[in-house]
PDB file of C-alpha atoms in Angstrom:
ATOM      1  CA  MET A1484     140.278  29.552  81.762  1.00 37.00           C
ATOM      2  CA  GLY A1485     139.327  29.727  85.573  1.00 42.00           C
ATOM      3  CA  THR A1486     138.577  26.855  87.676  1.00 44.00           C
ATOM      4  CA  PRO A1487     135.066  25.883  88.749  1.00 41.00           C
ATOM      5  CA  SER A1488     135.604  27.599  92.042  1.00 46.00           C
ATOM      6  CA  ASP A1489     136.617  30.818  90.069  1.00 47.00           C
ATOM      7  CA  ARG A1490     133.316  30.482  88.202  1.00 47.00           C
ATOM      8  CA  ALA A1491     131.010  29.715  91.186  1.00 62.00           C
ATOM      9  CA  PRO A1492     128.816  32.559  92.281  1.00 89.00           C
ATOM     10  CA  LEU A1493     130.419  35.100  94.646  1.00 94.00           C
ATOM     11  CA  ALA A1494     128.364  33.794  97.766  1.00 95.00           C
ATOM     12  CA  GLU A1495     129.315  30.045  97.088  1.00 95.00           C
ATOM     13  CA  ARG A1496     132.932  31.267  96.644  1.00 94.00           C
ATOM     14  CA  VAL A1497     132.977  33.002 100.085  1.00 97.00           C
ATOM     15  CA  GLU A1498     131.272  30.076 101.852  1.00 97.00           C
ATOM     16  CA  GLU A1499     133.943  27.865 100.484  1.00 95.00           C
ATOM     17  CA  LEU A1500     136.621  30.199 102.010  1.00 96.00           C
ATOM     18  CA  LEU A1501     135.163  30.640 105.174  1.00 98.00           C
ATOM     19  CA  ALA A1502     134.490  26.844 105.755  1.00 97.00           C
ATOM     20  CA  LEU A1503     138.518  26.877 105.758  1.00 91.00           C
ATOM     21  CA  GLY A1504     138.395  28.496 109.373  1.00 93.00           C
ATOM     22  CA  GLY A1505     140.949  30.933 110.548  1.00 94.00           C
ATOM     23  CA  PRO A1506     142.728  33.681 108.440  1.00 98.00           C
ATOM     24  CA  LEU A1507     141.935  33.351 104.774  1.00 98.00           C
ATOM     25  CA  PRO A1508     144.734  32.760 102.045  1.00 97.00           C
ATOM     26  CA  ILE A1509     146.004  35.928 100.490  1.00 98.00           C
ATOM     27  CA  VAL A1510     146.454  35.731  96.895  1.00 98.00           C
ATOM     28  CA  THR A1511     149.582  37.181  95.357  1.00 98.00           C
ATOM     29  CA  ALA A1512     150.780  39.163  92.219  1.00 98.00           C
ATOM     30  CA  GLY A1513     149.780  37.131  88.892  1.00 98.00           C
ATOM     31  CA  GLU A1514     146.596  36.018  90.216  1.00 98.00           C
ATOM     32  CA  PRO A1515     143.981  37.413  87.452  1.00 98.00           C
ATOM     33  CA  VAL A1516     141.573  38.412  90.098  1.00 98.00           C
ATOM     34  CA  LEU A1517     144.036  41.218  91.418  1.00 98.00           C
ATOM     35  CA  ARG A1518     143.948  42.559  88.011  1.00 98.00           C
ATOM     36  CA  ARG A1519     140.271  42.611  87.211  1.00 97.00           C
ATOM     37  CA  ALA A1520     137.861  45.622  88.496  1.00 98.00           C
ATOM     38  CA  ALA A1521     135.865  44.119  91.188  1.00 98.00           C
ATOM     39  CA  GLU A1522     132.113  43.653  90.760  1.00 97.00           C
ATOM     40  CA  PRO A1523     130.287  46.392  92.756  1.00 97.00           C
ATOM     41  CA  PHE A1524     128.501  44.870  95.883  1.00 97.00           C
ATOM     42  CA  ASP A1525     124.776  45.040  95.418  1.00 96.00           C
ATOM     43  CA  GLY A1526     123.362  42.078  97.839  1.00 95.00           C
ATOM     44  CA  GLN A1527     125.364  39.308  96.387  1.00 96.00           C
ATOM     45  CA  LEU A1528     126.058  38.356 100.008  1.00 96.00           C
ATOM     46  CA  ALA A1529     123.225  38.061 102.517  1.00 96.00           C
ATOM     47  CA  PRO A1530     123.672  40.202 105.614  1.00 97.00           C
ATOM     48  CA  ALA A1531     124.638  37.180 107.802  1.00 97.00           C
ATOM     49  CA  LEU A1532     127.385  35.960 105.314  1.00 97.00           C
ATOM     50  CA  LEU A1533     128.461  39.550 104.696  1.00 98.00           C
ATOM     51  CA  ALA A1534     128.996  39.873 108.690  1.00 98.00           C
ATOM     52  CA  ARG A1535     131.201  36.449 108.457  1.00 98.00           C
ATOM     53  CA  PHE A1536     133.131  37.569 105.490  1.00 98.00           C
ATOM     54  CA  VAL A1537     133.981  41.094 107.159  1.00 98.00           C
ATOM     55  CA  ALA A1538     134.920  39.406 110.350  1.00 98.00           C
ATOM     56  CA  ALA A1539     137.423  37.053 108.128  1.00 98.00           C
ATOM     57  CA  LEU A1540     138.806  39.801 106.261  1.00 98.00           C
ATOM     58  CA  ARG A1541     139.565  41.561 109.753  1.00 98.00           C
ATOM     59  CA  LEU A1542     141.133  38.489 111.120  1.00 98.00           C
ATOM     60  CA  THR A1543     143.259  37.975 107.960  1.00 98.00           C
ATOM     61  CA  MET A1544     144.254  41.482 107.959  1.00 98.00           C
ATOM     62  CA  HIS A1545     145.683  41.070 111.680  1.00 98.00           C
ATOM     63  CA  ALA A1546     147.304  38.129 111.133  1.00 98.00           C
ATOM     64  CA  ALA A1547     149.170  39.163 108.101  1.00 97.00           C
ATOM     65  CA  PRO A1548     149.710  41.842 109.620  1.00 96.00           C
ATOM     66  CA  GLY A1549     148.457  44.864 107.601  1.00 96.00           C
ATOM     67  CA  VAL A1550     146.461  47.767 107.985  1.00 97.00           C
ATOM     68  CA  GLY A1551     144.068  47.150 105.151  1.00 98.00           C
ATOM     69  CA  LEU A1552     142.860  44.153 102.824  1.00 98.00           C
ATOM     70  CA  ALA A1553     140.517  44.184  99.804  1.00 98.00           C
ATOM     71  CA  ALA A1554     138.445  41.233  98.890  1.00 98.00           C
ATOM     72  CA  PRO A1555     140.281  40.412  95.587  1.00 98.00           C
ATOM     73  CA  GLN A1556     143.319  39.805  98.016  1.00 98.00           C
ATOM     74  CA  VAL A1557     141.400  36.710  99.186  1.00 98.00           C
ATOM     75  CA  GLY A1558     140.187  35.980  95.843  1.00 97.00           C
ATOM     76  CA  VAL A1559     136.815  37.308  95.944  1.00 98.00           C
ATOM     77  CA  GLY A1560     136.118  40.182  93.389  1.00 97.00           C
ATOM     78  CA  LEU A1561     133.587  42.104  95.238  1.00 98.00           C
ATOM     79  CA  ARG A1562     134.052  45.881  95.886  1.00 98.00           C
ATOM     80  CA  ILE A1563     134.695  45.533  99.613  1.00 98.00           C
ATOM     81  CA  ALA A1564     137.734  46.444 101.847  1.00 98.00           C
ATOM     82  CA  VAL A1565     138.507  46.505 105.406  1.00 98.00           C
ATOM     83  CA  ILE A1566     141.131  49.109 106.994  1.00 98.00           C
ATOM     84  CA  GLU A1567     142.494  49.502 110.601  1.00 98.00           C
ATOM     85  CA  ASP A1568     145.265  51.023 111.953  1.00 96.00           C
ATOM     86  CA  PRO A1569     146.427  51.320 115.628  1.00 94.00           C
ATOM     87  CA  ALA A1570     149.454  53.275 114.577  1.00 88.00           C
ATOM     88  CA  PRO A1571     152.109  51.974 117.118  1.00 84.00           C
ATOM     89  CA  VAL A1572     154.823  54.676 116.028  1.00 83.00           C
ATOM     90  CA  PRO A1573     156.868  57.021 117.696  1.00 82.00           C
ATOM     91  CA  GLU A1574     156.157  60.780 117.706  1.00 86.00           C
ATOM     92  CA  GLU A1575     158.723  61.422 115.067  1.00 85.00           C
ATOM     93  CA  VAL A1576     157.291  59.038 112.842  1.00 83.00           C
ATOM     94  CA  ARG A1577     153.855  60.285 113.219  1.00 86.00           C
ATOM     95  CA  ALA A1578     154.765  63.914 112.868  1.00 87.00           C
ATOM     96  CA  ALA A1579     156.729  63.320 109.453  1.00 86.00           C
ATOM     97  CA  ARG A1580     154.233  60.916 107.896  1.00 86.00           C
ATOM     98  CA  GLY A1581     150.982  61.968 109.179  1.00 89.00           C
ATOM     99  CA  ARG A1582     150.316  58.619 110.647  1.00 90.00           C
ATOM    100  CA  VAL A1583     147.448  58.408 113.064  1.00 94.00           C
ATOM    101  CA  PRO A1584     145.359  55.815 114.509  1.00 94.00           C
ATOM    102  CA  GLN A1585     142.609  54.619 112.458  1.00 95.00           C
ATOM    103  CA  PRO A1586     139.433  52.882 113.819  1.00 97.00           C
ATOM    104  CA  PHE A1587     138.259  49.593 112.016  1.00 98.00           C
ATOM    105  CA  ARG A1588     136.053  50.369 109.073  1.00 97.00           C
ATOM    106  CA  VAL A1589     134.456  48.540 106.478  1.00 98.00           C
ATOM    107  CA  LEU A1590     134.453  50.059 103.003  1.00 98.00           C
ATOM    108  CA  VAL A1591     131.740  48.805 100.454  1.00 98.00           C
ATOM    109  CA  ASN A1592     131.745  50.373  97.072  1.00 98.00           C
ATOM    110  CA  PRO A1593     134.587  53.034  97.688  1.00 98.00           C
ATOM    111  CA  SER A1594     135.936  55.667  95.476  1.00 98.00           C
ATOM    112  CA  TYR A1595     138.227  58.555  96.301  1.00 98.00           C
ATOM    113  CA  GLU A1596     139.126  61.806  94.593  1.00 98.00           C
ATOM    114  CA  PRO A1597     141.900  64.151  95.358  1.00 98.00           C
ATOM    115  CA  VAL A1598     141.682  67.296  97.803  1.00 98.00           C
ATOM    116  CA  GLY A1599     144.059  69.475  96.376  1.00 95.00           C
ATOM    117  CA  ALA A1600     147.366  68.900  94.389  1.00 94.00           C
ATOM    118  CA  VAL A1601     149.918  67.992  97.104  1.00 94.00           C
ATOM    119  CA  ARG A1602     151.245  64.613  96.735  1.00 95.00           C
ATOM    120  CA  ALA A1603     153.469  62.698  99.327  1.00 95.00           C
ATOM    121  CA  ALA A1604     155.839  59.714  98.741  1.00 96.00           C
ATOM    122  CA  PHE A1605     156.976  56.873 100.773  1.00 95.00           C
ATOM    123  CA  PHE A1606     157.854  53.458 100.782  1.00 95.00           C
ATOM    124  CA  GLU A1607     154.779  51.117 100.354  1.00 96.00           C
ATOM    125  CA  GLY A1608     154.147  47.487 100.583  1.00 96.00           C
ATOM    126  CA  CYS A1609     151.552  45.087 100.006  1.00 98.00           C
ATOM    127  CA  LEU A1610     150.498  41.887 101.121  1.00 98.00           C
ATOM    128  CA  SER A1611     149.953  40.541  97.535  1.00 98.00           C
ATOM    129  CA  VAL A1612     153.411  41.490  96.691  1.00 98.00           C
ATOM    130  CA  PRO A1613     155.243  39.981  99.801  1.00 98.00           C
ATOM    131  CA  GLY A1614     158.958  40.669 100.348  1.00 97.00           C
ATOM    132  CA  TRP A1615     159.109  44.097  98.350  1.00 98.00           C
ATOM    133  CA  GLN A1616     158.696  47.738  98.910  1.00 97.00           C
ATOM    134  CA  ALA A1617     158.684  50.811  96.715  1.00 98.00           C
ATOM    135  CA  VAL A1618     158.319  54.517  96.874  1.00 97.00           C
ATOM    136  CA  VAL A1619     154.629  55.405  95.529  1.00 97.00           C
ATOM    137  CA  ALA A1620     153.475  59.126  95.336  1.00 97.00           C
ATOM    138  CA  ARG A1621     149.996  59.604  96.402  1.00 97.00           C
ATOM    139  CA  HIS A1622     147.412  62.235  96.898  1.00 97.00           C
ATOM    140  CA  ALA A1623     148.429  63.804 100.573  1.00 96.00           C
ATOM    141  CA  GLU A1624     144.439  64.307 101.148  1.00 98.00           C
ATOM    142  CA  VAL A1625     141.538  62.303  99.391  1.00 98.00           C
ATOM    143  CA  ARG A1626     137.651  62.681  99.742  1.00 98.00           C
ATOM    144  CA  LEU A1627     136.319  59.087 100.256  1.00 98.00           C
ATOM    145  CA  ARG A1628     132.900  58.126  99.225  1.00 98.00           C
ATOM    146  CA  ALA A1629     131.425  54.426 100.342  1.00 98.00           C
ATOM    147  CA  ARG A1630     129.080  52.781 102.192  1.00 98.00           C
ATOM    148  CA  ASP A1631     129.590  51.067 105.516  1.00 97.00           C
ATOM    149  CA  GLU A1632     128.479  47.355 106.104  1.00 96.00           C
ATOM    150  CA  HIS A1633     125.190  48.364 107.114  1.00 96.00           C
ATOM    151  CA  GLY A1634     124.600  50.236 104.096  1.00 96.00           C
ATOM    152  CA  ARG A1635     125.148  53.735 105.606  1.00 97.00           C
ATOM    153  CA  ALA A1636     126.692  56.586 103.596  1.00 98.00           C
ATOM    154  CA  VAL A1637     130.518  57.439 104.255  1.00 97.00           C
ATOM    155  CA  ASP A1638     131.818  60.827 103.077  1.00 98.00           C
ATOM    156  CA  GLU A1639     134.789  61.543 104.744  1.00 97.00           C
ATOM    157  CA  VAL A1640     138.081  63.324 104.153  1.00 98.00           C
ATOM    158  CA  PHE A1641     141.286  61.622 104.818  1.00 98.00           C
ATOM    159  CA  THR A1642     144.857  62.975 105.185  1.00 97.00           C
ATOM    160  CA  GLY A1643     148.446  61.744 105.593  1.00 95.00           C
ATOM    161  CA  TRP A1644     148.711  57.843 106.360  1.00 96.00           C
ATOM    162  CA  PRO A1645     145.292  57.176 106.448  1.00 97.00           C
ATOM    163  CA  ALA A1646     144.681  58.738 103.012  1.00 98.00           C
ATOM    164  CA  ARG A1647     147.106  56.523 101.666  1.00 97.00           C
ATOM    165  CA  ILE A1648     145.487  53.537 103.065  1.00 98.00           C
ATOM    166  CA  VAL A1649     142.245  54.550 101.359  1.00 98.00           C
ATOM    167  CA  GLN A1650     144.247  55.098  98.301  1.00 98.00           C
ATOM    168  CA  HIS A1651     146.044  51.554  98.431  1.00 98.00           C
ATOM    169  CA  GLU A1652     142.879  49.604  99.097  1.00 98.00           C
ATOM    170  CA  THR A1653     140.574  51.232  96.591  1.00 98.00           C
ATOM    171  CA  ASP A1654     143.053  50.789  93.960  1.00 98.00           C
ATOM    172  CA  HIS A1655     142.763  46.965  94.793  1.00 98.00           C
ATOM    173  CA  LEU A1656     139.076  47.087  93.871  1.00 98.00           C
ATOM    174  CA  ASP A1657     140.150  48.637  90.374  1.00 98.00           C
ATOM    175  CA  GLY A1658     142.807  46.024  89.561  1.00 98.00           C
ATOM    176  CA  THR A1659     145.760  48.390  90.372  1.00 98.00           C
ATOM    177  CA  LEU A1660     148.571  47.000  92.390  1.00 98.00           C
ATOM    178  CA  TYR A1661     150.885  49.631  94.258  1.00 98.00           C
ATOM    179  CA  LEU A1662     153.550  48.761  91.804  1.00 97.00           C
ATOM    180  CA  ASP A1663     151.705  50.330  88.956  1.00 98.00           C
ATOM    181  CA  ARG A1664     152.117  53.809  90.634  1.00 97.00           C
ATOM    182  CA  ALA A1665     155.761  53.234  91.962  1.00 97.00           C
ATOM    183  CA  GLU A1666     158.927  54.683  91.266  1.00 96.00           C
ATOM    184  CA  LEU A1667     160.586  51.526  90.116  1.00 96.00           C
ATOM    185  CA  ARG A1668     164.109  52.609  90.772  1.00 97.00           C
ATOM    186  CA  SER A1669     163.364  52.496  94.250  1.00 97.00           C
ATOM    187  CA  LEU A1670     162.030  48.736  94.765  1.00 98.00           C
ATOM    188  CA  ALA A1671     163.822  47.572  97.695  1.00 98.00           C
ATOM    189  CA  SER A1672     163.669  44.032  99.284  1.00 98.00           C
ATOM    190  CA  ASN A1673     162.188  44.155 102.813  1.00 97.00           C
ATOM    191  CA  ALA A1674     165.702  43.190 104.167  1.00 97.00           C
ATOM    192  CA  SER A1675     167.106  46.207 102.380  1.00 97.00           C
ATOM    193  CA  MET A1676     164.425  48.395 103.750  1.00 96.00           C
ATOM    194  CA  ALA A1677     165.517  47.304 107.279  1.00 95.00           C
ATOM    195  CA  ASP A1678     169.326  47.757 106.579  1.00 97.00           C
ATOM    196  CA  LEU A1679     169.293  51.030 104.698  1.00 97.00           C
ATOM    197  CA  TRP A1680     166.094  52.919 104.288  1.00 95.00           C
ATOM    198  CA  SER A1681     164.215  52.932 107.632  1.00 91.00           C
ATOM    199  CA  GLN A1682     164.288  56.657 107.904  1.00 92.00           C
ATOM    200  CA  PRO A1683     161.303  58.621 108.665  1.00 92.00           C
ATOM    201  CA  THR A1684     161.326  60.090 104.952  1.00 94.00           C
ATOM    202  CA  PRO A1685     162.831  58.524 101.543  1.00 96.00           C
ATOM    203  CA  GLU A1686     164.927  61.384 100.943  1.00 95.00           C
ATOM    204  CA  ARG A1687     168.390  59.330 101.417  1.00 96.00           C
ATOM    205  CA  ALA A1688     167.099  56.477  99.311  1.00 97.00           C
ATOM    206  CA  ALA A1689     165.949  58.816  96.436  1.00 97.00           C
ATOM    207  CA  SER A1690     169.582  60.209  96.290  1.00 96.00           C
ATOM    208  CA  ALA A1691     171.265  56.945  96.427  1.00 97.00           C
ATOM    209  CA  LEU A1692     169.025  55.146  94.107  1.00 97.00           C
ATOM    210  CA  GLY A1693     168.720  57.920  91.792  1.00 96.00           C
ATOM    211  CA  PHE A1694     164.995  58.903  91.779  1.00 95.00           C
ATOM    212  CA  GLU A1695     162.923  62.088  92.452  1.00 92.00           C
ATOM    213  CA  LEU A1696     160.344  62.643  94.947  1.00 91.00           C
ATOM    214  CA  PRO A1697     157.274  65.016  94.355  1.00 79.00           C
ATOM    215  CA  GLY A1698     157.212  68.415  95.497  1.00 57.00           C
ATOM    216  CA  ARG A1699     154.304  70.892  96.082  1.00 37.00           C
ATOM    217  CA  PRO A1700     153.102  72.698  92.986  1.00 38.00           C
ATOM    218  CA  GLY A1701     155.603  74.720  91.669  1.00 35.00           C
ATOM    219  CA  ARG A1702     158.257  73.923  94.129  1.00 35.00           C
ATOM    220  CA  PRO A1703     160.400  70.861  93.136  1.00 36.00           C
ATOM    221  CA  GLY A1704     161.918  68.492  95.738  1.00 36.00           C
ATOM    222  CA  PRO A1705     160.903  65.967  97.999  1.00 33.00           C
ATOM    223  CA  SER A1706     157.428  66.257  99.772  1.00 33.00           C
ATOM    224  CA  GLY A1707     156.230  64.816 103.223  1.00 32.00           C
ATOM    225  CA  SER A1708     155.859  61.301 103.263  1.00 30.00           C
ATOM    226  CA  PRO A1709     153.071  59.555 105.256  1.00 32.00           C
ATOM    227  CA  GLY A1710     154.010  55.984 105.200  1.00 32.00           C
ATOM    228  CA  LEU A1711     155.634  53.178 107.254  1.00 38.00           C
ATOM    229  CA  PRO A1712     158.467  50.824 106.199  1.00 41.00           C
ATOM    230  CA  GLY A1713     157.034  47.293 106.833  1.00 43.00           C
ATOM    231  CA  SER A1714     153.475  48.098 106.640  1.00 59.00           C
ATOM    232  CA  ALA A1715     151.576  46.292 104.159  1.00 65.00           C
ATOM    233  CA  SER A1716     147.993  46.308 102.874  1.00 75.00           C
TER     234      SER A1716
END
């Protein structure tokens, strides 16, 4: 049974969180809100409250730090997420992982679909599963449909690391954690990642830990890997 706070209307819950000031507390794996499909946004928050909540999500994402944050990660079961990635990485990493800067975006009621059949794999982390990373094979290119915080339509194709962020955050809104899609033999602590698996791609980890990476259709073997050790969302 949830607490009275859990059962409160969403607007009241958001007001309670914002009253705390500063970055919002991030809930971690085991909290039921992370395992429920979030409620589609349909005006539950008045425009001024929505703007304050979005600002708090952005502040929390920066403070964590991460490149994305979904409302359920702060205990609010609404289909709202924010993403932003300055991508401060060397050229070698950018080329290997398709990681390019992404401006701040608000995604309201997002959904995605794959573009093509190619998948890419890399170690991925999550602010709601602190201290660990695992290899996740994701679509290398996706089409995102959503609304922004002003209700304007978003219909855009993302590739590389930005596509990974979009999938990770949208999955949160469906009650899915990255571990549900991960190769569990790759599970590594952040310390092990730093010591052993900080290469631009996870081929060495796959060989040493005994798991396979996806290849292009009809071509077995590892794919390109648009990710970044230590990044979380």
